[in-house]
Amino acid sequence: MDLRAGVSGHTRLAVVIGEPVRHSLSPAIHNAAFAALDMDWVFLACEVPEGGVPEALAGALALGIEGLSVTMPHKAAVAAAVDRLSGTASLLGAVNCVAREGRRLVGHSTDGDGFVDALGSEPGWSPTGARCVVFGAGGAGRAVVLALADAGAAEVAVVNRTTQHAEAAAALAGDRGRVAAAAETGRFDLVVNATPLGMTGRGGGALPLDPELLQPGQLLVDLVYEPAETVLLSAARERGVRAFNGVRMLVHQAARAFELWTGTEAPIEVMAAATTEALARR
Ligand code: NAP
C-alpha cells in the first residue's frame, strides 16, 4: 500500500503521541482502516518528550489535527491539559484518545470500552452479572474495573502487589468493588491479567497468578499481546479454561477512537488483520 500516492492538500491527519512511540501499532491499524474505507486521512506517530504535552496539544489544535491517540507517559498529562474530559476519562484521570470539537480538545478513555467490546466477541459470554477479578491496578486495570462495573458485572475484585493501588482501583466499581486475594481466583467467572507480567522484555516467563488456581469454565483475558501466547494463556488452556490475549482489546479501543474522530463505523476485521500483520513483522 503506497499511502503517499493518495496524499493531497485535502488529506486529514491523526497522530499518536508518546515517548517512546516508534514501536506503536496505531499507524498500521488506523492507516489500514482509512485505506479500507477509501478515506482521505493519514495517521502518523509523533514523539513528544515528557513535559511536552501542553505544547503538543496547542500545536495539534493550531494545525487542525483531527485526532490524537495518547500512549505512555502522557495519559495523565493529557487529561490535565485538554479542554474537556469524557465521564470515564475524568474518573480515571487518564486519556488515551483526544477528539477535536471545533476549537476544543476533548479527552476520552477508550481502553475500558475496548475491553468490554472484546468480551462481546467471545461467544455466549456477557459481563452482565459476572463475577470478575482483575490482577493489576495500573492504567489498564483501572480502566477494566470501571468498564466491567459499567457493563453490569455483579462483582469486580482487584488483586494487586500494592494494596493502596488495589483499593483505589476497586473503588471505581463502587459497592461492587473490593480488594481480593489471589487464592480466591477460582470463584470468579472472569479472570483478567492487567499486569505486564508475561510480556516480552518484562519477564516473559513470569506469571501474574498461579494457573493451578484457575478452574474449567472460567474465561481468562490476558491484556498482554506480545508474545501472542503467554505462559499464562497456555497454562490456562491446558486446564480447560477459555482464554484470549490483549489483541482484541487493542483493536477495539482503536476502533472506538477511530469512530470518535471520524464519525464512521470502524472496519474491525481490517484493523484486526493489520494488527496481526504488524505484530508478525516485529
Ligand atoms: P501500569 O499502569 O504500569 O500498571 C501495572 C500494574 O501491574 C500495576 O498494578 C503494578 O502493581 C502491577 N505490576 C507491575 N509489575 C509487577 C510485578 N513485577 N509483580 C506484580 N505486579 C506488578 O501498566 P498498564 O498500562 O496498566 O499496563 C498493564 C499491562 O496491560 C501491560 O502489559 C500493557 O501492555 C497491557 N495493556 C494492554 C492493552 C491492550 O489493549 N491489550 C491496553 C493497555 C495496557 P503496583 O500497583 O504494585 O505497581
mmCIF file of C-alpha atoms and ligand atoms in Angstrom:
data_model
loop_
_atom_site.group_PDB
_atom_site.id
_atom_site.type_symbol
_atom_site.label_atom_id
_atom_site.label_comp_id
_atom_site.label_asym_id
_atom_site.label_seq_id
_atom_site.Cartn_x
_atom_site.Cartn_y
_atom_site.Cartn_z
ATOM 1 C CA MET A 1 0.000 0.000 0.000
ATOM 2 C CA ASP A 2 1.563 3.324 -1.049
ATOM 3 C CA LEU A 3 -0.146 5.895 1.160
ATOM 4 C CA ARG A 4 1.811 8.767 -0.382
ATOM 5 C CA ALA A 5 0.096 8.371 -3.737
ATOM 6 C CA GLY A 6 -3.224 9.473 -2.230
ATOM 7 C CA VAL A 7 -1.995 12.322 -0.003
ATOM 8 C CA SER A 8 -3.082 15.808 -1.101
ATOM 9 C CA GLY A 9 -3.826 19.229 0.328
ATOM 10 C CA HIS A 10 -7.199 17.852 1.471
ATOM 11 C CA THR A 11 -5.797 14.927 3.439
ATOM 12 C CA ARG A 12 -6.783 14.914 7.112
ATOM 13 C CA LEU A 13 -4.328 13.959 9.822
ATOM 14 C CA ALA A 14 -4.479 11.969 13.068
ATOM 15 C CA VAL A 15 -1.437 11.090 15.192
ATOM 16 C CA VAL A 16 -0.282 9.123 18.198
ATOM 17 C CA ILE A 17 1.871 10.939 20.778
ATOM 18 C CA GLY A 18 4.165 9.181 23.237
ATOM 19 C CA GLU A 19 7.764 8.551 24.211
ATOM 20 C CA PRO A 20 8.858 6.086 23.020
ATOM 21 C CA VAL A 21 6.366 5.958 20.155
ATOM 22 C CA ARG A 22 8.156 4.373 17.185
ATOM 23 C CA HIS A 23 7.011 0.883 18.249
ATOM 24 C CA SER A 24 3.340 1.946 18.233
ATOM 25 C CA LEU A 25 0.912 -0.264 16.286
ATOM 26 C CA SER A 26 -1.550 2.629 15.902
ATOM 27 C CA PRO A 27 -0.273 3.878 12.487
ATOM 28 C CA ALA A 28 -0.603 0.384 10.987
ATOM 29 C CA ILE A 29 -4.088 -0.119 12.474
ATOM 30 C CA HIS A 30 -5.565 3.270 11.542
ATOM 31 C CA ASN A 31 -3.957 3.638 8.106
ATOM 32 C CA ALA A 32 -5.326 0.189 7.203
ATOM 33 C CA ALA A 33 -8.786 1.345 8.289
ATOM 34 C CA PHE A 34 -8.574 4.611 6.307
ATOM 35 C CA ALA A 35 -7.405 2.722 3.219
ATOM 36 C CA ALA A 36 -10.129 0.066 3.511
ATOM 37 C CA LEU A 37 -12.832 2.768 3.694
ATOM 38 C CA ASP A 38 -11.161 4.883 0.988
ATOM 39 C CA MET A 39 -10.933 7.813 3.435
ATOM 40 C CA ASP A 40 -8.579 10.706 2.693
ATOM 41 C CA TRP A 41 -6.841 10.516 6.079
ATOM 42 C CA VAL A 42 -3.350 9.562 7.255
ATOM 43 C CA PHE A 43 -2.091 8.570 10.676
ATOM 44 C CA LEU A 44 1.453 9.315 11.916
ATOM 45 C CA ALA A 45 3.470 8.811 15.106
ATOM 46 C CA CYS A 46 4.915 11.880 16.878
ATOM 47 C CA GLU A 47 7.480 11.587 19.635
ATOM 48 C CA VAL A 48 6.622 14.055 22.406
ATOM 49 C CA PRO A 49 9.029 14.266 25.357
ATOM 50 C CA GLU A 50 7.837 14.205 28.955
ATOM 51 C CA GLY A 51 6.612 17.694 29.863
ATOM 52 C CA GLY A 52 5.812 18.468 26.230
ATOM 53 C CA VAL A 53 2.071 17.773 26.316
ATOM 54 C CA PRO A 54 0.693 21.348 26.587
ATOM 55 C CA GLU A 55 2.833 22.421 23.610
ATOM 56 C CA ALA A 56 1.873 19.310 21.617
ATOM 57 C CA LEU A 57 -1.858 19.840 22.215
ATOM 58 C CA ALA A 58 -1.660 23.536 21.338
ATOM 59 C CA GLY A 59 0.200 22.569 18.168
ATOM 60 C CA ALA A 60 -2.354 19.897 17.288
ATOM 61 C CA LEU A 61 -5.174 22.412 17.686
ATOM 62 C CA ALA A 62 -3.372 25.093 15.687
ATOM 63 C CA LEU A 63 -2.578 22.669 12.870
ATOM 64 C CA GLY A 64 -6.085 21.238 12.718
ATOM 65 C CA ILE A 65 -5.041 17.698 13.563
ATOM 66 C CA GLU A 66 -8.300 15.761 13.768
ATOM 67 C CA GLY A 67 -7.495 13.275 16.491
ATOM 68 C CA LEU A 68 -4.752 12.003 18.752
ATOM 69 C CA SER A 69 -4.013 8.668 20.345
ATOM 70 C CA VAL A 70 -2.080 9.026 23.572
ATOM 71 C CA THR A 71 0.361 6.498 24.933
ATOM 72 C CA MET A 72 2.934 6.347 27.741
ATOM 73 C CA PRO A 73 3.925 8.517 29.532
ATOM 74 C CA HIS A 74 1.342 11.153 28.613
ATOM 75 C CA LYS A 75 -2.076 9.788 29.593
ATOM 76 C CA ALA A 76 -2.387 11.760 32.845
ATOM 77 C CA ALA A 77 -0.747 14.922 31.467
ATOM 78 C CA VAL A 78 -3.175 14.976 28.545
ATOM 79 C CA ALA A 79 -6.094 14.527 30.964
ATOM 80 C CA ALA A 80 -4.890 17.641 32.793
ATOM 81 C CA ALA A 81 -4.416 19.695 29.620
ATOM 82 C CA VAL A 82 -7.500 19.114 27.415
ATOM 83 C CA ASP A 83 -10.499 21.475 27.380
ATOM 84 C CA ARG A 84 -12.973 18.801 28.470
ATOM 85 C CA LEU A 85 -12.945 15.170 29.649
ATOM 86 C CA SER A 86 -15.475 12.413 29.000
ATOM 87 C CA GLY A 87 -17.024 10.986 32.183
ATOM 88 C CA THR A 88 -14.825 7.880 32.001
ATOM 89 C CA ALA A 89 -11.607 9.801 31.365
ATOM 90 C CA SER A 90 -12.454 12.103 34.246
ATOM 91 C CA LEU A 91 -12.971 9.180 36.679
ATOM 92 C CA LEU A 92 -9.743 7.525 35.515
ATOM 93 C CA GLY A 93 -7.692 10.722 35.332
ATOM 94 C CA ALA A 94 -6.253 9.366 32.093
ATOM 95 C CA VAL A 95 -6.792 9.955 28.376
ATOM 96 C CA ASN A 96 -5.808 7.638 25.521
ATOM 97 C CA CYS A 97 -7.730 9.435 22.779
ATOM 98 C CA VAL A 98 -8.288 13.117 22.023
ATOM 99 C CA ALA A 99 -11.007 14.273 19.637
ATOM 100 C CA ARG A 100 -11.409 17.786 18.301
ATOM 101 C CA GLU A 101 -14.753 19.519 18.702
ATOM 102 C CA GLY A 102 -14.335 22.793 16.819
ATOM 103 C CA ARG A 103 -11.728 24.766 18.775
ATOM 104 C CA ARG A 104 -11.873 22.471 21.799
ATOM 105 C CA LEU A 105 -9.970 19.261 22.555
ATOM 106 C CA VAL A 106 -11.926 16.542 24.334
ATOM 107 C CA GLY A 107 -10.151 13.719 26.192
ATOM 108 C CA HIS A 108 -11.566 10.195 26.156
ATOM 109 C CA SER A 109 -10.511 6.841 27.537
ATOM 110 C CA THR A 110 -11.418 4.028 25.145
ATOM 111 C CA ASP A 111 -9.481 1.175 26.823
ATOM 112 C CA GLY A 112 -12.344 0.028 29.064
ATOM 113 C CA ASP A 113 -14.985 0.127 26.332
ATOM 114 C CA GLY A 114 -12.499 -1.640 24.056
ATOM 115 C CA PHE A 115 -12.099 -4.359 26.676
ATOM 116 C CA VAL A 116 -15.865 -4.856 27.026
ATOM 117 C CA ASP A 117 -16.240 -4.883 23.220
ATOM 118 C CA ALA A 118 -13.544 -7.582 23.136
ATOM 119 C CA LEU A 119 -15.532 -9.644 25.662
ATOM 120 C CA GLY A 120 -18.555 -9.233 23.400
ATOM 121 C CA SER A 121 -16.742 -11.142 20.675
ATOM 122 C CA GLU A 122 -16.497 -14.202 22.953
ATOM 123 C CA PRO A 123 -19.453 -16.453 22.012
ATOM 124 C CA GLY A 124 -22.057 -16.782 24.731
ATOM 125 C CA TRP A 125 -20.228 -14.520 27.165
ATOM 126 C CA SER A 126 -21.518 -11.316 28.752
ATOM 127 C CA PRO A 127 -20.121 -9.222 31.619
ATOM 128 C CA THR A 128 -23.646 -8.550 32.890
ATOM 129 C CA GLY A 129 -23.989 -10.286 36.257
ATOM 130 C CA ALA A 130 -20.485 -11.766 36.025
ATOM 131 C CA ARG A 131 -18.119 -12.135 38.978
ATOM 132 C CA CYS A 132 -14.788 -10.694 37.841
ATOM 133 C CA VAL A 133 -11.275 -10.476 39.229
ATOM 134 C CA VAL A 134 -8.646 -8.134 37.813
ATOM 135 C CA PHE A 135 -4.941 -8.660 38.545
ATOM 136 C CA GLY A 136 -3.230 -5.281 38.360
ATOM 137 C CA ALA A 137 -4.389 -1.797 39.311
ATOM 138 C CA GLY A 138 -2.458 0.466 36.928
ATOM 139 C CA GLY A 139 -3.888 2.366 33.972
ATOM 140 C CA ALA A 140 -5.239 -0.710 32.176
ATOM 141 C CA GLY A 141 -6.504 -2.416 35.324
ATOM 142 C CA ARG A 142 -8.391 0.694 36.444
ATOM 143 C CA ALA A 143 -9.995 1.133 33.014
ATOM 144 C CA VAL A 144 -11.094 -2.520 33.008
ATOM 145 C CA VAL A 145 -12.527 -2.351 36.555
ATOM 146 C CA LEU A 146 -14.592 0.732 35.722
ATOM 147 C CA ALA A 147 -15.805 -0.689 32.402
ATOM 148 C CA LEU A 148 -16.823 -4.031 33.949
ATOM 149 C CA ALA A 149 -18.811 -2.218 36.637
ATOM 150 C CA ASP A 150 -20.456 -0.001 33.989
ATOM 151 C CA ALA A 151 -21.270 -3.127 31.963
ATOM 152 C CA GLY A 152 -23.226 -4.575 34.903
ATOM 153 C CA ALA A 153 -20.750 -7.004 36.490
ATOM 154 C CA ALA A 154 -22.038 -8.404 39.800
ATOM 155 C CA GLU A 155 -18.635 -8.120 41.440
ATOM 156 C CA VAL A 156 -15.268 -6.636 40.447
ATOM 157 C CA ALA A 157 -12.429 -7.740 42.703
ATOM 158 C CA VAL A 158 -8.862 -6.462 42.394
ATOM 159 C CA VAL A 159 -5.650 -8.305 43.260
ATOM 160 C CA ASN A 160 -2.520 -6.173 43.241
ATOM 161 C CA ARG A 161 1.010 -6.025 44.621
ATOM 162 C CA THR A 162 0.416 -2.599 46.202
ATOM 163 C CA THR A 163 -2.740 -2.742 48.332
ATOM 164 C CA GLN A 164 -3.309 1.008 48.218
ATOM 165 C CA HIS A 165 -3.488 0.888 44.397
ATOM 166 C CA ALA A 166 -5.859 -2.107 44.587
ATOM 167 C CA GLU A 167 -8.168 -0.174 46.926
ATOM 168 C CA ALA A 168 -8.238 2.856 44.621
ATOM 169 C CA ALA A 169 -8.998 0.672 41.590
ATOM 170 C CA ALA A 170 -11.697 -1.339 43.393
ATOM 171 C CA ALA A 171 -13.372 1.915 44.480
ATOM 172 C CA LEU A 172 -14.062 2.636 40.789
ATOM 173 C CA ALA A 173 -16.598 -0.225 40.892
ATOM 174 C CA GLY A 174 -18.428 1.344 43.857
ATOM 175 C CA ASP A 175 -20.156 -1.140 46.167
ATOM 176 C CA ARG A 176 -19.427 -3.993 43.727
ATOM 177 C CA GLY A 177 -15.679 -3.445 44.029
ATOM 178 C CA ARG A 178 -13.337 -4.918 46.624
ATOM 179 C CA VAL A 179 -9.745 -5.976 47.160
ATOM 180 C CA ALA A 180 -9.250 -9.738 46.888
ATOM 181 C CA ALA A 181 -6.522 -12.308 47.499
ATOM 182 C CA ALA A 182 -5.126 -14.405 44.639
ATOM 183 C CA ALA A 183 -6.254 -17.562 46.471
ATOM 184 C CA GLU A 184 -9.880 -16.628 45.664
ATOM 185 C CA THR A 185 -9.279 -16.779 41.879
ATOM 186 C CA GLY A 186 -11.282 -19.986 41.363
ATOM 187 C CA ARG A 187 -14.594 -18.433 42.409
ATOM 188 C CA PHE A 188 -14.795 -15.840 39.617
ATOM 189 C CA ASP A 189 -16.335 -16.131 36.129
ATOM 190 C CA LEU A 190 -13.770 -13.818 34.549
ATOM 191 C CA VAL A 191 -10.061 -13.505 35.372
ATOM 192 C CA VAL A 192 -8.095 -10.619 33.819
ATOM 193 C CA ASN A 193 -4.340 -10.118 33.802
ATOM 194 C CA ALA A 194 -3.767 -6.356 33.708
ATOM 195 C CA THR A 195 -0.139 -6.533 34.845
ATOM 196 C CA PRO A 196 2.817 -6.565 32.439
ATOM 197 C CA LEU A 197 3.909 -9.967 33.797
ATOM 198 C CA GLY A 198 4.384 -12.378 30.905
ATOM 199 C CA MET A 199 5.155 -9.618 28.415
ATOM 200 C CA THR A 200 8.184 -9.881 26.131
ATOM 201 C CA GLY A 201 11.024 -7.903 27.698
ATOM 202 C CA ARG A 202 9.252 -7.630 31.071
ATOM 203 C CA GLY A 203 9.942 -11.106 32.472
ATOM 204 C CA GLY A 204 8.419 -13.052 29.535
ATOM 205 C CA GLY A 205 8.090 -16.259 31.569
ATOM 206 C CA ALA A 206 6.696 -14.558 34.675
ATOM 207 C CA LEU A 207 3.177 -15.395 35.829
ATOM 208 C CA PRO A 208 0.800 -12.891 37.455
ATOM 209 C CA LEU A 209 -1.047 -15.765 39.152
ATOM 210 C CA ASP A 210 -0.681 -19.478 39.794
ATOM 211 C CA PRO A 211 -2.503 -21.251 36.906
ATOM 212 C CA GLU A 212 -3.417 -24.044 39.349
ATOM 213 C CA LEU A 213 -5.934 -21.573 40.815
ATOM 214 C CA LEU A 214 -7.881 -21.415 37.518
ATOM 215 C CA GLN A 215 -10.996 -23.550 37.031
ATOM 216 C CA PRO A 216 -12.515 -25.013 33.840
ATOM 217 C CA GLY A 217 -15.460 -22.870 32.746
ATOM 218 C CA GLN A 218 -13.760 -19.600 33.626
ATOM 219 C CA LEU A 219 -12.804 -17.040 30.983
ATOM 220 C CA LEU A 220 -9.263 -15.657 31.198
ATOM 221 C CA VAL A 221 -8.214 -12.499 29.371
ATOM 222 C CA ASP A 222 -4.509 -11.639 29.346
ATOM 223 C CA LEU A 223 -4.133 -7.987 28.310
ATOM 224 C CA VAL A 224 -0.576 -8.763 27.213
ATOM 225 C CA TYR A 225 -0.318 -9.307 23.436
ATOM 226 C CA GLU A 226 3.440 -9.736 22.992
ATOM 227 C CA PRO A 227 4.047 -12.640 22.918
ATOM 228 C CA ALA A 228 0.706 -13.648 21.425
ATOM 229 C CA GLU A 229 0.724 -16.802 23.545
ATOM 230 C CA THR A 230 1.872 -16.005 27.087
ATOM 231 C CA VAL A 231 2.833 -18.690 29.576
ATOM 232 C CA LEU A 232 -0.385 -17.829 31.428
ATOM 233 C CA LEU A 233 -2.584 -18.347 28.345
ATOM 234 C CA SER A 234 -1.007 -21.728 27.571
ATOM 235 C CA ALA A 235 -1.328 -22.894 31.170
ATOM 236 C CA ALA A 236 -4.954 -21.750 31.303
ATOM 237 C CA ARG A 237 -5.879 -23.595 28.105
ATOM 238 C CA GLU A 238 -4.203 -26.745 29.417
ATOM 239 C CA ARG A 239 -6.609 -26.553 32.348
ATOM 240 C CA GLY A 240 -9.677 -26.245 30.089
ATOM 241 C CA VAL A 241 -10.047 -22.510 30.651
ATOM 242 C CA ARG A 242 -11.198 -20.364 27.720
ATOM 243 C CA ALA A 243 -8.611 -17.671 27.173
ATOM 244 C CA PHE A 244 -7.591 -14.893 24.786
ATOM 245 C CA ASN A 245 -4.859 -12.270 24.675
ATOM 246 C CA GLY A 246 -4.879 -8.458 24.538
ATOM 247 C CA VAL A 247 -5.071 -8.066 20.753
ATOM 248 C CA ARG A 248 -8.876 -7.901 20.716
ATOM 249 C CA MET A 249 -8.883 -5.098 23.314
ATOM 250 C CA LEU A 250 -6.151 -3.261 21.419
ATOM 251 C CA VAL A 251 -8.178 -3.415 18.211
ATOM 252 C CA HIS A 252 -11.463 -2.432 19.849
ATOM 253 C CA GLN A 253 -10.004 0.530 21.762
ATOM 254 C CA ALA A 254 -8.531 1.745 18.465
ATOM 255 C CA ALA A 255 -11.901 1.243 16.770
ATOM 256 C CA ARG A 256 -13.595 3.376 19.435
ATOM 257 C CA ALA A 257 -11.016 6.131 18.835
ATOM 258 C CA PHE A 258 -11.455 5.878 15.060
ATOM 259 C CA GLU A 259 -15.212 6.341 15.461
ATOM 260 C CA LEU A 260 -14.778 9.351 17.767
ATOM 261 C CA TRP A 261 -12.524 11.093 15.222
ATOM 262 C CA THR A 262 -14.298 10.203 12.006
ATOM 263 C CA GLY A 263 -17.934 9.536 12.961
ATOM 264 C CA THR A 264 -17.630 6.452 10.756
ATOM 265 C CA GLU A 265 -18.100 2.836 11.810
ATOM 266 C CA ALA A 266 -14.673 1.229 12.206
ATOM 267 C CA PRO A 267 -13.759 -1.741 9.991
ATOM 268 C CA ILE A 268 -12.921 -4.087 12.875
ATOM 269 C CA GLU A 269 -11.814 -7.051 10.784
ATOM 270 C CA VAL A 270 -9.426 -4.901 8.727
ATOM 271 C CA MET A 271 -7.985 -3.365 11.886
ATOM 272 C CA ALA A 272 -7.561 -6.795 13.492
ATOM 273 C CA ALA A 273 -5.771 -8.144 10.409
ATOM 274 C CA ALA A 274 -3.481 -5.085 10.295
ATOM 275 C CA THR A 275 -2.633 -5.582 13.977
ATOM 276 C CA THR A 276 -1.788 -9.243 13.492
ATOM 277 C CA GLU A 277 0.356 -8.424 10.450
ATOM 278 C CA ALA A 278 2.200 -5.606 12.230
ATOM 279 C CA LEU A 279 2.885 -7.832 15.244
ATOM 280 C CA ALA A 280 4.165 -10.612 12.971
ATOM 281 C CA ARG A 281 6.588 -8.164 11.304
ATOM 282 C CA ARG A 282 8.260 -7.281 14.669
HETATM 283 P P1 NAP B 1 0.851 0.202 34.693
HETATM 284 O O1 NAP B 1 -0.027 1.395 34.772
HETATM 285 O O2 NAP B 1 2.313 0.356 34.835
HETATM 286 O O3 NAP B 1 0.346 -0.826 35.844
HETATM 287 C C1 NAP B 1 0.988 -2.053 36.047
HETATM 288 C C2 NAP B 1 0.272 -2.872 37.111
HETATM 289 O O4 NAP B 1 0.936 -4.139 37.203
HETATM 290 C C3 NAP B 1 0.310 -2.262 38.495
HETATM 291 O O5 NAP B 1 -0.858 -2.597 39.184
HETATM 292 C C4 NAP B 1 1.538 -2.932 39.130
HETATM 293 O O6 NAP B 1 1.426 -3.089 40.518
HETATM 294 C C5 NAP B 1 1.475 -4.308 38.505
HETATM 295 N N1 NAP B 1 2.820 -4.874 38.396
HETATM 296 C C6 NAP B 1 3.845 -4.402 37.652
HETATM 297 N N2 NAP B 1 4.930 -5.180 37.804
HETATM 298 C C7 NAP B 1 4.582 -6.150 38.681
HETATM 299 C C8 NAP B 1 5.282 -7.239 39.251
HETATM 300 N N3 NAP B 1 6.562 -7.487 38.952
HETATM 301 N N4 NAP B 1 4.619 -8.049 40.114
HETATM 302 C C9 NAP B 1 3.314 -7.796 40.426
HETATM 303 N N5 NAP B 1 2.621 -6.769 39.924
HETATM 304 C C10 NAP B 1 3.237 -5.961 39.058
HETATM 305 O O7 NAP B 1 0.641 -0.594 33.337
HETATM 306 P P2 NAP B 1 -0.699 -0.622 32.444
HETATM 307 O O8 NAP B 1 -0.682 0.488 31.479
HETATM 308 O O9 NAP B 1 -1.857 -0.783 33.349
HETATM 309 O O10 NAP B 1 -0.451 -1.958 31.577
HETATM 310 C C11 NAP B 1 -0.527 -3.237 32.156
HETATM 311 C C12 NAP B 1 -0.465 -4.295 31.066
HETATM 312 O O11 NAP B 1 -1.605 -4.195 30.230
HETATM 313 C C13 NAP B 1 0.752 -4.165 30.119
HETATM 314 O O12 NAP B 1 1.203 -5.446 29.785
HETATM 315 C C14 NAP B 1 0.182 -3.470 28.907
HETATM 316 O O13 NAP B 1 0.893 -3.783 27.721
HETATM 317 C C15 NAP B 1 -1.200 -4.096 28.873
HETATM 318 N N6 NAP B 1 -2.181 -3.260 28.164
HETATM 319 C C16 NAP B 1 -2.823 -3.824 27.123
HETATM 320 C C17 NAP B 1 -3.771 -3.085 26.443
HETATM 321 C C18 NAP B 1 -4.493 -3.712 25.305
HETATM 322 O O14 NAP B 1 -5.145 -3.001 24.546
HETATM 323 N N7 NAP B 1 -4.398 -5.015 25.141
HETATM 324 C C19 NAP B 1 -4.059 -1.770 26.828
HETATM 325 C C20 NAP B 1 -3.366 -1.226 27.914
HETATM 326 C C21 NAP B 1 -2.421 -1.979 28.577
HETATM 327 P P3 NAP B 1 1.727 -1.893 41.567
HETATM 328 O O15 NAP B 1 0.437 -1.145 41.705
HETATM 329 O O16 NAP B 1 2.105 -2.624 42.801
HETATM 330 O O17 NAP B 1 2.848 -1.073 40.967
#
